[in-house]
Amino acid sequence: MNYTQHFEAAVAKIRAEGRYRVFADLRRDCGRFPHAVWRTETGDEHPIIAWCSNDYLGMGQHPAVTEAMKRAIDEAGAGSGGTRNISGTTKYHVDLERALADLHEKSGALVFTSGYVANDATLSTLARILPGVTIFSDELNHASMIEGMRKARCERTGAGMAVWRHNDLEHLEELLQRAPSHLPKVIAFESVYSMDGDIAPIEAICDLAEKYGALTYLDEVHAVGLYGGRGAGVAERDGVMQRIDIIEGTLAKGFGVMGGYIAADKLIVDAIRSMAPGFIFTTSIAPAIAAGALASIEIVSGTPELRAHHQERAATLKAMLTEAGLPVLPTPTHIVPVMVGDPVRCKALSDALLADHGIYVQPINFPTVPRGTERLRFTPTPLHTDEMMVALVAALKDVWAKVEMSEAA
Ligand SMILES: Cc1ncc(COP(=O)(O)O)c(C=O)c1O
């Protein structure tokens, strides 16, 4: 058996489609976000500005966050020591979960090693808790939710999945109507969709959930820290947080550290805590991570000006790109996608921005977005200045013209 040829063929296919991923070797420059240093394959180092970080507020370098992490290492050491059951529950984990429950105004919260794991573990476990459940999933839900729902189906729990067209309430209702009224239902969706930067009609989805007796599961990964009076997300901003049964979030984006969580009624949290393999059988996050995340949540939730500044920066960049005639999607959020529509061109633009202008934005290709909708996705933060934006727009115009010229040639 020649195994090598299978691996070669798998990679060759991705290369042929122009979506082979090359990771940029970057060192973030602590205290100078969004500045970083790019190391090339030959080992040369070049200063760059990062334009696509999901550390949306730059909290990953906030001195209070890094100090809290250093202090926790001095107090408790590097690792947590085990799973939550095997000595991996520390005061850092307990305090963090209390803060998360409080942020989302729920009676419980549970921390996972990442937002991906939180979605995967919770959705797959819900299917075991709710026999015969159908999970109604928005077609643009994140891979981590899809993976959890797929697992639910594999476990022969009788669980089903019904996919509704993105943000299409009529289609969702049609599917809900078709499901047997006596069986459990979960509506799983996101608040901010990270690639198109659009927002779900949360209140109307809650109305449908109420009408058809469904639980609601909302991924606020791209919204926590960024929307709502205290940064609990779009459900808080829209005044519907109480109507969401399970809120899922990350500690890695708006809060700038790492880890994921759910916040819900303490009974739901207890059931997931007791049954989800993705929670039970893995070492808990390091105390330093939990301490850093807690410090970040405290600052972010108490600083609404940060959220206002963030929105202003995104609006300013969108206006500048529009004025320059670049194909920016007019999103209602902080996410600024510039549509390219071709994987090879997308990669060429990204490479030229980095090599010629010291600007880093990664190409977004299939399977992250559908083929033909490849894009550059900019995420301006409160730390991106007007000057940086002027330089970005000029650089984009320059590389766009050069790439078009070379394509024509
Ligand atoms: C919508 C959504 N949910 C969940 C995740 C996973 O979060 P994490 O990066 O904390 O694993 C992501 C990651 O980008 C995401 O976009």
CSV table of C-alpha atoms and ligand atoms in Angstrom, one decimal:
chain,number,residue,atom,x,y,z
A,1,MET,CA,0.0,0.0,0.0
A,2,ASN,CA,1.4,3.4,-1.0
A,3,TYR,CA,0.1,5.8,1.6
A,4,THR,CA,2.3,8.7,0.4
A,5,GLN,CA,0.4,9.1,-2.9
A,6,HIS,CA,-2.8,9.7,-1.0
A,7,PHE,CA,-1.3,12.5,1.1
A,8,GLU,CA,0.3,14.0,-2.0
A,9,ALA,CA,-2.9,13.8,-4.0
A,10,ALA,CA,-4.8,15.5,-1.2
A,11,VAL,CA,-2.4,18.4,-1.0
A,12,ALA,CA,-2.0,18.6,-4.8
A,13,LYS,CA,-5.8,19.0,-5.2
A,14,ILE,CA,-5.8,22.0,-2.8
A,15,ARG,CA,-2.8,23.5,-4.6
A,16,ALA,CA,-4.5,23.1,-8.0
A,17,GLU,CA,-7.5,25.0,-6.7
A,18,GLY,CA,-5.3,27.9,-5.6
A,19,ARG,CA,-6.3,27.5,-2.0
A,20,TYR,CA,-3.2,26.0,-0.5
A,21,ARG,CA,-2.6,27.8,2.8
A,22,VAL,CA,0.7,29.3,3.7
A,23,PHE,CA,0.9,30.6,7.3
A,24,ALA,CA,2.6,33.9,7.8
A,25,ASP,CA,5.3,33.6,10.5
A,26,LEU,CA,4.4,36.7,12.7
A,27,ARG,CA,5.6,37.9,16.1
A,28,ARG,CA,3.1,40.3,17.6
A,29,ASP,CA,4.9,43.3,19.1
A,30,CYS,CA,3.5,43.4,22.7
A,31,GLY,CA,2.3,46.9,23.6
A,32,ARG,CA,2.4,48.2,20.0
A,33,PHE,CA,-0.6,46.4,18.5
A,34,PRO,CA,-1.3,46.2,15.5
A,35,HIS,CA,2.4,46.3,14.8
A,36,ALA,CA,4.1,42.9,14.4
A,37,VAL,CA,7.2,41.4,12.8
A,38,TRP,CA,7.1,39.1,9.8
A,39,ARG,CA,9.8,36.5,9.4
A,40,THR,CA,10.3,35.3,5.9
A,41,GLU,CA,11.4,31.7,4.9
A,42,THR,CA,15.0,33.0,4.6
A,43,GLY,CA,14.9,34.2,8.2
A,44,ASP,CA,14.7,38.0,7.3
A,45,GLU,CA,12.5,40.0,9.6
A,46,HIS,CA,10.2,42.9,8.4
A,47,PRO,CA,7.9,45.1,10.4
A,48,ILE,CA,4.3,44.8,9.4
A,49,ILE,CA,0.8,46.0,10.4
A,50,ALA,CA,-1.8,43.3,11.0
A,51,TRP,CA,-5.2,44.0,9.5
A,52,CYS,CA,-7.0,40.7,10.1
A,53,SER,CA,-6.5,39.9,13.8
A,54,ASN,CA,-9.6,38.6,15.6
A,55,ASP,CA,-8.1,40.2,18.8
A,56,TYR,CA,-10.7,42.8,17.9
A,57,LEU,CA,-10.0,45.3,20.7
A,58,GLY,CA,-6.3,44.5,21.1
A,59,MET,CA,-7.0,43.2,24.6
A,60,GLY,CA,-4.4,40.4,24.1
A,61,GLN,CA,-1.8,43.1,24.8
A,62,HIS,CA,-3.6,45.1,27.5
A,63,PRO,CA,-1.2,45.6,30.4
A,64,ALA,CA,-3.9,44.6,33.0
A,65,VAL,CA,-4.5,41.3,31.1
A,66,THR,CA,-0.8,40.4,30.7
A,67,GLU,CA,-0.1,41.4,34.3
A,68,ALA,CA,-3.0,39.2,35.5
A,69,MET,CA,-1.6,36.3,33.5
A,70,LYS,CA,1.9,36.8,34.9
A,71,ARG,CA,0.6,37.0,38.4
A,72,ALA,CA,-1.4,33.8,38.0
A,73,ILE,CA,1.8,32.0,36.8
A,74,ASP,CA,3.7,33.2,39.8
A,75,GLU,CA,0.8,32.1,42.1
A,76,ALA,CA,-0.2,28.8,40.5
A,77,GLY,CA,2.4,27.8,37.8
A,78,ALA,CA,2.0,27.1,34.2
A,79,GLY,CA,-0.7,24.3,33.7
A,80,SER,CA,-3.9,23.6,35.5
A,81,GLY,CA,-2.9,20.0,36.4
A,82,GLY,CA,-5.6,18.1,34.8
A,83,THR,CA,-9.2,17.8,33.7
A,84,ARG,CA,-11.8,19.8,35.7
A,85,ASN,CA,-12.4,16.6,37.7
A,86,ILE,CA,-8.8,15.7,38.2
A,87,SER,CA,-7.5,18.8,40.1
A,88,GLY,CA,-8.1,21.1,37.1
A,89,THR,CA,-10.8,23.2,38.8
A,90,THR,CA,-9.0,26.2,40.4
A,91,LYS,CA,-10.3,29.5,41.8
A,92,TYR,CA,-9.3,31.0,38.4
A,93,HIS,CA,-11.8,28.8,36.6
A,94,VAL,CA,-14.5,29.3,39.2
A,95,ASP,CA,-14.2,33.1,39.2
A,96,LEU,CA,-14.2,33.2,35.4
A,97,GLU,CA,-17.4,31.1,35.1
A,98,ARG,CA,-19.1,33.4,37.7
A,99,ALA,CA,-18.1,36.5,35.7
A,100,LEU,CA,-19.4,34.9,32.5
A,101,ALA,CA,-22.7,33.9,34.0
A,102,ASP,CA,-23.0,37.4,35.3
A,103,LEU,CA,-22.1,39.0,32.0
A,104,HIS,CA,-24.9,37.1,30.2
A,105,GLU,CA,-27.3,37.3,33.1
A,106,LYS,CA,-27.6,33.5,33.4
A,107,SER,CA,-27.4,31.4,36.5
A,108,GLY,CA,-24.5,29.2,35.1
A,109,ALA,CA,-21.5,29.2,32.8
A,110,LEU,CA,-19.0,26.6,31.7
A,111,VAL,CA,-15.6,27.1,30.2
A,112,PHE,CA,-14.1,25.0,27.5
A,113,THR,CA,-10.7,24.9,25.9
A,114,SER,CA,-11.9,26.9,22.9
A,115,GLY,CA,-15.0,28.3,21.3
A,116,TYR,CA,-14.8,25.5,18.7
A,117,VAL,CA,-14.8,22.9,21.5
A,118,ALA,CA,-17.7,24.7,23.3
A,119,ASN,CA,-19.9,24.4,20.2
A,120,ASP,CA,-18.9,20.9,19.2
A,121,ALA,CA,-19.2,19.5,22.7
A,122,THR,CA,-22.5,21.3,23.6
A,123,LEU,CA,-24.4,20.7,20.4
A,124,SER,CA,-23.4,17.0,20.2
A,125,THR,CA,-24.3,16.5,23.9
A,126,LEU,CA,-27.7,18.3,23.6
A,127,ALA,CA,-28.7,15.5,21.2
A,128,ARG,CA,-28.0,12.9,23.8
A,129,ILE,CA,-30.0,14.8,26.4
A,130,LEU,CA,-33.0,15.5,24.2
A,131,PRO,CA,-34.1,12.3,22.5
A,132,GLY,CA,-35.4,12.7,19.0
A,133,VAL,CA,-34.3,16.4,18.9
A,134,THR,CA,-34.1,18.2,15.6
A,135,ILE,CA,-31.5,20.9,15.5
A,136,PHE,CA,-32.4,23.8,13.1
A,137,SER,CA,-29.2,25.2,11.8
A,138,ASP,CA,-28.6,28.4,9.8
A,139,GLU,CA,-26.8,27.4,6.6
A,140,LEU,CA,-23.9,29.7,7.3
A,141,ASN,CA,-23.2,28.4,10.8
A,142,HIS,CA,-19.6,27.9,11.8
A,143,ALA,CA,-17.8,24.6,11.2
A,144,SER,CA,-17.6,23.9,15.0
A,145,MET,CA,-21.4,24.0,15.2
A,146,ILE,CA,-21.8,21.8,12.1
A,147,GLU,CA,-19.3,19.3,13.5
A,148,GLY,CA,-21.3,19.1,16.8
A,149,MET,CA,-24.5,18.6,15.0
A,150,ARG,CA,-23.0,15.9,12.7
A,151,LYS,CA,-21.7,14.1,15.7
A,152,ALA,CA,-25.2,14.2,17.2
A,153,ARG,CA,-26.6,12.5,14.2
A,154,CYS,CA,-23.8,9.8,14.2
A,155,GLU,CA,-24.6,8.9,17.8
A,156,ARG,CA,-27.9,7.3,16.7
A,157,THR,CA,-29.9,9.3,19.2
A,158,GLY,CA,-32.6,9.8,16.6
A,159,ALA,CA,-31.4,13.4,16.4
A,160,GLY,CA,-31.9,15.2,13.1
A,161,MET,CA,-30.6,18.4,11.6
A,162,ALA,CA,-32.6,20.8,9.4
A,163,VAL,CA,-30.7,23.5,7.6
A,164,TRP,CA,-32.5,26.8,6.9
A,165,ARG,CA,-31.4,29.3,4.4
A,166,HIS,CA,-29.2,32.0,5.9
A,167,ASN,CA,-31.2,34.4,8.0
A,168,ASP,CA,-34.4,33.4,6.2
A,169,LEU,CA,-37.2,33.4,8.7
A,170,GLU,CA,-39.8,32.1,6.4
A,171,HIS,CA,-37.7,29.1,5.5
A,172,LEU,CA,-37.0,28.5,9.2
A,173,GLU,CA,-40.7,28.6,10.0
A,174,GLU,CA,-41.5,26.2,7.1
A,175,LEU,CA,-39.0,23.7,8.6
A,176,LEU,CA,-40.3,24.1,12.1
A,177,GLN,CA,-43.9,23.5,10.9
A,178,ARG,CA,-42.9,20.3,9.3
A,179,ALA,CA,-41.3,18.9,12.5
A,180,PRO,CA,-43.5,16.8,14.8
A,181,SER,CA,-44.8,19.1,17.5
A,182,HIS,CA,-44.2,16.6,20.4
A,183,LEU,CA,-40.4,16.3,19.7
A,184,PRO,CA,-37.7,18.6,21.0
A,185,LYS,CA,-36.2,21.3,18.8
A,186,VAL,CA,-33.2,23.5,19.1
A,187,ILE,CA,-32.6,26.5,16.8
A,188,ALA,CA,-28.8,27.1,16.5
A,189,PHE,CA,-27.5,30.3,14.9
A,190,GLU,CA,-24.9,33.0,15.2
A,191,SER,CA,-25.4,36.7,16.0
A,192,VAL,CA,-22.6,38.2,13.9
A,193,TYR,CA,-21.6,36.0,10.9
A,194,SER,CA,-17.9,36.4,10.7
A,195,MET,CA,-17.2,36.3,6.9
A,196,ASP,CA,-20.1,38.4,5.6
A,197,GLY,CA,-20.3,40.6,8.7
A,198,ASP,CA,-24.1,40.5,8.8
A,199,ILE,CA,-26.4,40.0,11.9
A,200,ALA,CA,-29.2,37.5,12.6
A,201,PRO,CA,-32.7,38.7,13.3
A,202,ILE,CA,-32.4,37.4,16.9
A,203,GLU,CA,-35.7,38.7,18.2
A,204,ALA,CA,-37.7,37.2,15.3
A,205,ILE,CA,-36.0,33.9,15.7
A,206,CYS,CA,-36.8,33.9,19.4
A,207,ASP,CA,-40.5,34.6,18.5
A,208,LEU,CA,-40.4,31.5,16.2
A,209,ALA,CA,-38.7,29.5,19.0
A,210,GLU,CA,-41.5,30.4,21.4
A,211,LYS,CA,-44.2,29.7,18.8
A,212,TYR,CA,-42.9,26.2,18.1
A,213,GLY,CA,-41.5,25.3,21.5
A,214,ALA,CA,-37.8,25.3,20.6
A,215,LEU,CA,-34.7,26.0,22.6
A,216,THR,CA,-32.4,28.7,21.3
A,217,TYR,CA,-28.6,28.3,20.9
A,218,LEU,CA,-26.8,31.4,19.9
A,219,ASP,CA,-23.1,31.7,19.0
A,220,GLU,CA,-21.9,35.2,19.9
A,221,VAL,CA,-18.3,34.5,19.2
A,222,HIS,CA,-17.8,37.5,17.0
A,223,ALA,CA,-19.9,39.7,19.2
A,224,VAL,CA,-18.9,39.2,22.8
A,225,GLY,CA,-16.9,42.2,24.1
A,226,LEU,CA,-18.1,44.2,21.1
A,227,TYR,CA,-21.8,44.8,21.3
A,228,GLY,CA,-24.3,45.6,24.1
A,229,GLY,CA,-24.0,47.9,27.1
A,230,ARG,CA,-21.6,45.5,28.9
A,231,GLY,CA,-20.2,43.7,25.9
A,232,ALA,CA,-22.3,40.6,26.3
A,233,GLY,CA,-23.1,40.6,22.6
A,234,VAL,CA,-25.9,41.4,20.1
A,235,ALA,CA,-28.6,39.7,22.2
A,236,GLU,CA,-27.8,42.1,25.0
A,237,ARG,CA,-27.8,45.1,22.6
A,238,ASP,CA,-31.2,44.0,21.2
A,239,GLY,CA,-32.6,43.4,24.7
A,240,VAL,CA,-33.3,39.7,24.0
A,241,MET,CA,-30.6,38.0,26.1
A,242,GLN,CA,-33.1,36.5,28.5
A,243,ARG,CA,-34.9,34.8,25.5
A,244,ILE,CA,-31.8,32.9,24.5
A,245,ASP,CA,-31.4,29.6,26.3
A,246,ILE,CA,-27.8,28.9,25.6
A,247,ILE,CA,-25.3,31.6,24.7
A,248,GLU,CA,-21.9,30.4,23.4
A,249,GLY,CA,-18.8,32.6,23.2
A,250,THR,CA,-15.1,32.8,23.0
A,251,LEU,CA,-12.4,34.3,25.2
A,252,ALA,CA,-10.1,34.6,22.2
A,253,LYS,CA,-11.5,37.4,20.1
A,254,GLY,CA,-13.1,40.5,21.8
A,255,PHE,CA,-11.5,39.4,25.0
A,256,GLY,CA,-8.1,38.7,23.4
A,257,VAL,CA,-7.0,35.6,25.3
A,258,MET,CA,-8.1,32.0,24.6
A,259,GLY,CA,-10.9,29.5,25.5
A,260,GLY,CA,-14.6,29.2,24.9
A,261,TYR,CA,-17.8,28.9,27.0
A,262,ILE,CA,-21.5,28.5,27.3
A,263,ALA,CA,-23.7,30.6,29.6
A,264,ALA,CA,-27.2,29.2,30.4
A,265,ASP,CA,-29.5,28.2,33.2
A,266,LYS,CA,-27.5,26.3,35.8
A,267,LEU,CA,-29.5,23.1,35.2
A,268,ILE,CA,-28.5,23.1,31.5
A,269,VAL,CA,-24.9,23.9,32.4
A,270,ASP,CA,-24.9,21.0,34.9
A,271,ALA,CA,-26.1,18.5,32.3
A,272,ILE,CA,-23.5,19.5,29.7
A,273,ARG,CA,-20.8,19.6,32.4
A,274,SER,CA,-21.8,16.1,33.4
A,275,MET,CA,-22.1,14.6,30.0
A,276,ALA,CA,-20.0,16.3,27.3
A,277,PRO,CA,-16.8,14.3,26.5
A,278,GLY,CA,-15.3,17.5,25.0
A,279,PHE,CA,-15.5,19.0,28.5
A,280,ILE,CA,-14.9,16.0,30.7
A,281,PHE,CA,-11.9,14.3,29.1
A,282,THR,CA,-9.5,17.2,28.4
A,283,THR,CA,-7.2,19.3,30.6
A,284,SER,CA,-8.8,22.6,31.6
A,285,ILE,CA,-7.4,25.9,30.5
A,286,ALA,CA,-4.3,27.1,32.3
A,287,PRO,CA,-4.9,29.3,35.4
A,288,ALA,CA,-3.1,32.1,33.6
A,289,ILE,CA,-5.4,31.9,30.7
A,290,ALA,CA,-8.5,32.1,33.0
A,291,ALA,CA,-7.0,35.0,35.0
A,292,GLY,CA,-6.2,36.9,31.8
A,293,ALA,CA,-9.6,36.3,30.4
A,294,LEU,CA,-11.3,37.5,33.6
A,295,ALA,CA,-9.2,40.7,33.7
A,296,SER,CA,-10.1,41.3,30.1
A,297,ILE,CA,-13.9,40.8,30.7
A,298,GLU,CA,-13.8,43.2,33.7
A,299,ILE,CA,-12.2,45.9,31.6
A,300,VAL,CA,-14.1,45.4,28.4
A,301,SER,CA,-17.5,45.1,30.1
A,302,GLY,CA,-16.9,48.3,32.1
A,303,THR,CA,-15.6,50.3,29.1
A,304,PRO,CA,-18.5,51.0,26.6
A,305,GLU,CA,-16.3,53.7,24.9
A,306,LEU,CA,-14.1,51.0,23.6
A,307,ARG,CA,-17.0,49.5,21.7
A,308,ALA,CA,-18.1,52.9,20.3
A,309,HIS,CA,-14.5,53.5,19.2
A,310,HIS,CA,-14.3,50.1,17.6
A,311,GLN,CA,-17.5,50.8,15.6
A,312,GLU,CA,-16.2,54.2,14.5
A,313,ARG,CA,-13.0,52.7,13.2
A,314,ALA,CA,-14.8,50.1,11.1
A,315,ALA,CA,-17.2,52.7,9.7
A,316,THR,CA,-14.3,55.0,8.8
A,317,LEU,CA,-12.4,52.2,7.0
A,318,LYS,CA,-15.6,51.1,5.1
A,319,ALA,CA,-16.2,54.8,4.0
A,320,MET,CA,-12.6,55.1,2.8
A,321,LEU,CA,-12.6,51.9,0.8
A,322,THR,CA,-16.0,52.8,-0.8
A,323,GLU,CA,-14.6,56.2,-1.7
A,324,ALA,CA,-11.6,54.6,-3.3
A,325,GLY,CA,-13.9,52.5,-5.5
A,326,LEU,CA,-12.9,49.2,-3.9
A,327,PRO,CA,-15.5,46.4,-3.7
A,328,VAL,CA,-16.2,46.5,0.1
A,329,LEU,CA,-19.3,44.8,1.5
A,330,PRO,CA,-21.4,47.4,3.3
A,331,THR,CA,-21.7,45.4,6.6
A,332,PRO,CA,-23.6,46.6,9.7
A,333,THR,CA,-20.7,45.3,11.9
A,334,HIS,CA,-17.0,45.7,12.6
A,335,ILE,CA,-16.1,43.2,9.8
A,336,VAL,CA,-14.9,44.7,6.6
A,337,PRO,CA,-14.8,42.2,3.7
A,338,VAL,CA,-13.3,43.3,0.4
A,339,MET,CA,-14.7,41.0,-2.3
A,340,VAL,CA,-12.2,39.4,-4.7
A,341,GLY,CA,-14.1,36.4,-6.1
A,342,ASP,CA,-11.1,34.3,-7.2
A,343,PRO,CA,-8.7,32.3,-5.0
A,344,VAL,CA,-5.6,32.9,-7.0
A,345,ARG,CA,-6.2,36.6,-7.2
A,346,CYS,CA,-7.0,36.8,-3.5
A,347,LYS,CA,-3.7,35.1,-2.6
A,348,ALA,CA,-1.8,37.3,-5.1
A,349,LEU,CA,-3.3,40.5,-3.5
A,350,SER,CA,-2.5,39.3,0.0
A,351,ASP,CA,1.1,38.3,-0.9
A,352,ALA,CA,1.7,41.7,-2.6
A,353,LEU,CA,0.3,43.6,0.3
A,354,LEU,CA,2.7,41.8,2.7
A,355,ALA,CA,5.8,41.9,0.5
A,356,ASP,CA,5.5,45.3,-1.0
A,357,HIS,CA,3.6,47.3,1.7
A,358,GLY,CA,4.2,45.5,5.1
A,359,ILE,CA,0.4,45.0,5.4
A,360,TYR,CA,-0.9,41.6,6.6
A,361,VAL,CA,-4.3,40.4,5.6
A,362,GLN,CA,-4.8,36.7,4.9
A,363,PRO,CA,-6.8,35.5,1.8
A,364,ILE,CA,-10.1,33.9,2.7
A,365,ASN,CA,-10.8,31.0,0.4
A,366,PHE,CA,-13.0,27.9,0.3
A,367,PRO,CA,-14.0,26.1,2.5
A,368,THR,CA,-14.2,29.1,4.9
A,369,VAL,CA,-16.3,30.9,2.3
A,370,PRO,CA,-18.1,29.5,-0.8
A,371,ARG,CA,-16.1,29.2,-4.0
A,372,GLY,CA,-16.3,32.4,-6.1
A,373,THR,CA,-16.7,34.6,-3.0
A,374,GLU,CA,-13.1,34.7,-2.0
A,375,ARG,CA,-12.2,37.9,-0.2
A,376,LEU,CA,-9.8,39.9,2.0
A,377,ARG,CA,-11.3,40.4,5.4
A,378,PHE,CA,-10.2,43.5,7.4
A,379,THR,CA,-10.9,43.9,11.1
A,380,PRO,CA,-9.9,47.4,12.1
A,381,THR,CA,-9.5,47.8,15.9
A,382,PRO,CA,-9.5,50.9,18.1
A,383,LEU,CA,-5.7,50.8,17.7
A,384,HIS,CA,-5.7,51.2,13.9
A,385,THR,CA,-5.1,54.9,13.2
A,386,ASP,CA,-6.3,57.2,10.4
A,387,GLU,CA,-2.8,57.2,9.0
A,388,MET,CA,-2.7,53.4,8.9
A,389,MET,CA,-6.0,53.4,7.0
A,390,VAL,CA,-4.8,55.9,4.4
A,391,ALA,CA,-1.7,53.8,3.8
A,392,LEU,CA,-3.9,50.6,3.6
A,393,VAL,CA,-6.2,52.1,1.0
A,394,ALA,CA,-3.3,53.4,-1.1
A,395,ALA,CA,-1.6,50.0,-0.9
A,396,LEU,CA,-4.7,48.1,-1.9
A,397,LYS,CA,-5.3,50.3,-4.9
A,398,ASP,CA,-1.7,49.8,-5.9
A,399,VAL,CA,-1.7,46.0,-5.6
A,400,TRP,CA,-5.1,45.6,-7.2
A,401,ALA,CA,-3.9,47.5,-10.3
A,402,LYS,CA,-0.7,45.4,-10.5
A,403,VAL,CA,-2.4,42.1,-10.1
A,404,GLU,CA,-5.0,43.1,-12.8
A,405,MET,CA,-2.2,44.1,-15.1
A,406,SER,CA,-0.3,40.8,-14.6
A,407,GLU,CA,-3.5,38.8,-15.2
A,408,ALA,CA,-4.1,40.7,-18.4
A,409,ALA,CA,-0.6,40.0,-19.5
B,1,LIG,C1,-18.7,31.6,14.6
B,1,LIG,C2,-17.6,31.0,15.3
B,1,LIG,N1,-17.8,30.2,16.3
B,1,LIG,C3,-16.8,29.5,17.0
B,1,LIG,C4,-15.5,29.8,16.7
B,1,LIG,C5,-14.4,29.1,17.4
B,1,LIG,O1,-13.9,29.9,18.4
B,1,LIG,P1,-12.4,29.7,19.0
B,1,LIG,O2,-11.5,30.4,18.0
B,1,LIG,O3,-12.5,30.3,20.3
B,1,LIG,O4,-12.2,28.2,18.9
B,1,LIG,C6,-15.2,30.6,15.6
B,1,LIG,C7,-13.8,30.9,15.2
B,1,LIG,O5,-13.4,31.7,14.5
B,1,LIG,C8,-16.3,31.2,14.9
B,1,LIG,O6,-16.0,32.0,13.9
